[in-house]
PDB file of C-alpha atoms in Angstrom:
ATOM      1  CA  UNK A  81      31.461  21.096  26.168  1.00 79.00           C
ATOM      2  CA  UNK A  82      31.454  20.726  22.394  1.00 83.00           C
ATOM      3  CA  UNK A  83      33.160  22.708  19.821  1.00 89.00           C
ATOM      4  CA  UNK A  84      32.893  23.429  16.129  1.00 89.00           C
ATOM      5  CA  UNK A  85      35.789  24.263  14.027  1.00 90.00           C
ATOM      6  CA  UNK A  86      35.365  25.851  11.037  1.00 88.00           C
ATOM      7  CA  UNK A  87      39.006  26.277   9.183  1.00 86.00           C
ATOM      8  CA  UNK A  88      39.449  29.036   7.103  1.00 81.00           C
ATOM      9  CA  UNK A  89      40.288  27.726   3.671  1.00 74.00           C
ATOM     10  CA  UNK A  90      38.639  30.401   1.349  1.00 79.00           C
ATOM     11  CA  UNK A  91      37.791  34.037   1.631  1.00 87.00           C
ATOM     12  CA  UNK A  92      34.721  34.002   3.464  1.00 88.00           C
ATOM     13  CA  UNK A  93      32.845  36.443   5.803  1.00 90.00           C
ATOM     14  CA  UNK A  94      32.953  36.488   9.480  1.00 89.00           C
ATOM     15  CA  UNK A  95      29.190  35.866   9.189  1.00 91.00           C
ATOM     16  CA  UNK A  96      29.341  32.826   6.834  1.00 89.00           C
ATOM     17  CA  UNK A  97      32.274  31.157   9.043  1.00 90.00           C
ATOM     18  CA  UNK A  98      30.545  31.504  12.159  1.00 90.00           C
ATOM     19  CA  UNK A  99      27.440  29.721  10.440  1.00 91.00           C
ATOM     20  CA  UNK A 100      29.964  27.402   9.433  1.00 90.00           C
ATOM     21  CA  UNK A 101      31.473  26.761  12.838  1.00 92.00           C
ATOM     22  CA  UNK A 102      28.080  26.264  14.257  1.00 91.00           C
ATOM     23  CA  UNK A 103      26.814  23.813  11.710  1.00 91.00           C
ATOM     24  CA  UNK A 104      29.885  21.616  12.725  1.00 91.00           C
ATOM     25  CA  UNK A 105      29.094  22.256  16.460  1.00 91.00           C
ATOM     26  CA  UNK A 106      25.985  20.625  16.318  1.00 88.00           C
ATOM     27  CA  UNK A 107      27.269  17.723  14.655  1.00 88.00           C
ATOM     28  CA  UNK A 108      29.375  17.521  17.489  1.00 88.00           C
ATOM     29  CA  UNK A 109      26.315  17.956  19.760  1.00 89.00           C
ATOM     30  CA  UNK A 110      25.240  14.299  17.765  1.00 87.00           C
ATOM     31  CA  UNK A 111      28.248  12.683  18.220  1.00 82.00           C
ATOM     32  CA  UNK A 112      28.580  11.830  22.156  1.00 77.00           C
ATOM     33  CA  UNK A 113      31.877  10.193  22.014  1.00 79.00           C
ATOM     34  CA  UNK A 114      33.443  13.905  20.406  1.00 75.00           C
ATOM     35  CA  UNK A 115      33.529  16.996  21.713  1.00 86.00           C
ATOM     36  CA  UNK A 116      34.495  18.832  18.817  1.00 89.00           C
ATOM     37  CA  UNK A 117      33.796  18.263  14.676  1.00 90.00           C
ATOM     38  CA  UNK A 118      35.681  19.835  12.046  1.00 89.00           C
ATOM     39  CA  UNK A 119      33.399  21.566   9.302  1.00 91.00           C
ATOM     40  CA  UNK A 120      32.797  20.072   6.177  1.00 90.00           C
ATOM     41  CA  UNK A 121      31.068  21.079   2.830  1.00 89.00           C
ATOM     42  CA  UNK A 122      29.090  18.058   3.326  1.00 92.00           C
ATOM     43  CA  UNK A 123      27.414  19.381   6.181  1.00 91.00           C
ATOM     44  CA  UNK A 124      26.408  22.492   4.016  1.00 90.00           C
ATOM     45  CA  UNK A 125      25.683  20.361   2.024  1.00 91.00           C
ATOM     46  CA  UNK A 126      22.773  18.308   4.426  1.00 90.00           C
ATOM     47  CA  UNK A 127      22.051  22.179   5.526  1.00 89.00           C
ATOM     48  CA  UNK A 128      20.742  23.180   2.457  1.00 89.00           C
ATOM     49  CA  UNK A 129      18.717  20.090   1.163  1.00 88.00           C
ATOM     50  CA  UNK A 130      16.745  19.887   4.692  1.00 87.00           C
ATOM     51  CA  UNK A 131      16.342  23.638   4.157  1.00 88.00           C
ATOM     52  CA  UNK A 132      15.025  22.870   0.278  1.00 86.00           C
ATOM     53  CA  UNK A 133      12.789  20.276   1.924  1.00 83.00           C
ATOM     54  CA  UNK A 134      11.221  22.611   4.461  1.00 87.00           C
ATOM     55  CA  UNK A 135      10.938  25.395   1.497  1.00 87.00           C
ATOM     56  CA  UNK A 136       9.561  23.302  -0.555  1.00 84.00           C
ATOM     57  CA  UNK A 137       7.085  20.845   1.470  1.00 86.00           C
ATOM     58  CA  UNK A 138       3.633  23.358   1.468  1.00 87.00           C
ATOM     59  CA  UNK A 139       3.701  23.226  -2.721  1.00 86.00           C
ATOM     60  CA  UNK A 140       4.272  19.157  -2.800  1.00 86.00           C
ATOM     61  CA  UNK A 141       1.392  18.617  -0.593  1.00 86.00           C
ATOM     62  CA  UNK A 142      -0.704  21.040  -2.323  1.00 89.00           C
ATOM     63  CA  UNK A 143       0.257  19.720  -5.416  1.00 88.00           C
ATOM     64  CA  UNK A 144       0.063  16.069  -4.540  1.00 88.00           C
ATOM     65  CA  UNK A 145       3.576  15.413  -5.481  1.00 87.00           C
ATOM     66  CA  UNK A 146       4.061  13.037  -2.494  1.00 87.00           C
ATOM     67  CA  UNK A 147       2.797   9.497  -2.666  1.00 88.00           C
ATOM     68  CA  UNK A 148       3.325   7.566   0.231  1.00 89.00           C
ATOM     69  CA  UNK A 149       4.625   3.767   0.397  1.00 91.00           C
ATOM     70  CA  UNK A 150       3.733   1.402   2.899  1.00 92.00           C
ATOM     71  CA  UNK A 151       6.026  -1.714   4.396  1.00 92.00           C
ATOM     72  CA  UNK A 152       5.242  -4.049   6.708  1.00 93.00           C
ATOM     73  CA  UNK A 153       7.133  -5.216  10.061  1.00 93.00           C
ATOM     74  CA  UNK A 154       6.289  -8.890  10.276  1.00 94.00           C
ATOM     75  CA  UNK A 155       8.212 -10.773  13.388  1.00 94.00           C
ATOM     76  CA  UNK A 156      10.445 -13.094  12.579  1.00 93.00           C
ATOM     77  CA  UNK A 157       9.887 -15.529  15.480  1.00 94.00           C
ATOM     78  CA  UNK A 158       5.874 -15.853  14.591  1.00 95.00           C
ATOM     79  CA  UNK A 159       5.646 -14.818  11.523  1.00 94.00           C
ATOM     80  CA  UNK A 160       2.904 -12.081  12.329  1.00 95.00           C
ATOM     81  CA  UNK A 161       2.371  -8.335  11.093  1.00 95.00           C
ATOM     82  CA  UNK A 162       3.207  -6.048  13.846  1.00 94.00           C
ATOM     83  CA  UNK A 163       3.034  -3.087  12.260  1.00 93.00           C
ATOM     84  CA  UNK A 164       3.893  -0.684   9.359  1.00 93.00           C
ATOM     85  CA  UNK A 165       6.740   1.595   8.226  1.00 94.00           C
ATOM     86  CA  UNK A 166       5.652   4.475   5.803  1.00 92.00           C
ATOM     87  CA  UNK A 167       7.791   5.861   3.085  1.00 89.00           C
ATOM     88  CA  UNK A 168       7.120   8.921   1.058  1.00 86.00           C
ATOM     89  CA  UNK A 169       8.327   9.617  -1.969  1.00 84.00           C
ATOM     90  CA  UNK A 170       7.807  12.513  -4.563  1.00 80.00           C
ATOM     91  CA  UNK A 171       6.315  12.076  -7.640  1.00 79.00           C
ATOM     92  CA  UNK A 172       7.988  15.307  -9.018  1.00 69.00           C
ATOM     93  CA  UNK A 173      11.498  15.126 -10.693  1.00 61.00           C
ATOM     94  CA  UNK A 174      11.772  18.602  -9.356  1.00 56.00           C
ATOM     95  CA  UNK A 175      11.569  17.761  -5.741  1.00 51.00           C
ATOM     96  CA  UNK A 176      15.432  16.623  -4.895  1.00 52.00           C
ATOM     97  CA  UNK A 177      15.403  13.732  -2.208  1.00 52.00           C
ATOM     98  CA  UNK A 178      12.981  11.089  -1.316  1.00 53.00           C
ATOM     99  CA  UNK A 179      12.319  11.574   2.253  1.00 53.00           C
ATOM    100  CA  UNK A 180      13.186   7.897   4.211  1.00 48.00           C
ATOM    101  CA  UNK A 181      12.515   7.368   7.907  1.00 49.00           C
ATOM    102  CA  UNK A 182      15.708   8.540   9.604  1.00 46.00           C
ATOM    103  CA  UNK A 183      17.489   5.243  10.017  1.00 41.00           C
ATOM    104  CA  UNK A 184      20.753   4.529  12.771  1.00 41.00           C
ATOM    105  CA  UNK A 185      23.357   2.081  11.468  1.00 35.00           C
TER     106      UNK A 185
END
C-alpha cells in the first residue's frame, strides 16, 4: 500500500489538498523502497510544467519551434555506432523546458 501525505500548512481547500495528497501518492507509487511521500511544492511544481508541456506541444509543432538534436551511442569496446539518442529542444524563448530523454541516475 502507498500513501500520500499532504500536511496542511496554508489555508487551502479540501479539493486542492486532496490533489495535493495524491500528487505525493504517486511519487510514492515511483519510489518502491517507500510506501508513503510527504508532499512538496516541488512536485507542484513538476505538475504544472509537464501540464505546460502537454498544453503547449500542438502550437510548437505547428509552429516549428522544436528542432531536434541527434547523438550518437558508439561502443566503447569496438569503437562502432550502435545507435542514436534524439534530443529536442525549442527554438522559442517562450516554451519553458527543453524536453531530455528521461534519464535514471
Amino acid at each position: 500500500m502507498r500513501v500520500g501525505v499532504y500536511q496542511y500548512d496554508e489555508k487551502v481547500s479540501p479539493s486542492l489538498a486532496c490533489d495535493r495528497a495524491k500528487l505525493a501518492c504517486d511519487q510514492a507509487k515511483k519510489q518502491p523502497e517507500h510506501s508513503w511521500c510527504l508532499y512538496t511544492s516541488a512536485m507542484q511544481e513538476k505538475e504544472e510544467l509537464k501540464q505546460y508541456l502537454i498544453d503547449h506541444l500542438d502550437e510548437a509543432i505547428e509552429k516549428h519551434y522544436l528542432q531536434v538534436y541527434y547523438q550518437p551511442v558508439i561502443r566503447t569496446l569496438t569503437g562502432r555506432l550502435c545507435g542514436a539518442e534524439a534530443l529536442i529542444r525549442s527554438r522559442a524563448s517562450c516554451h519553458r523546458a527543453t524536453l531530455f530523454p528521461s534519464l535514471k541516475r
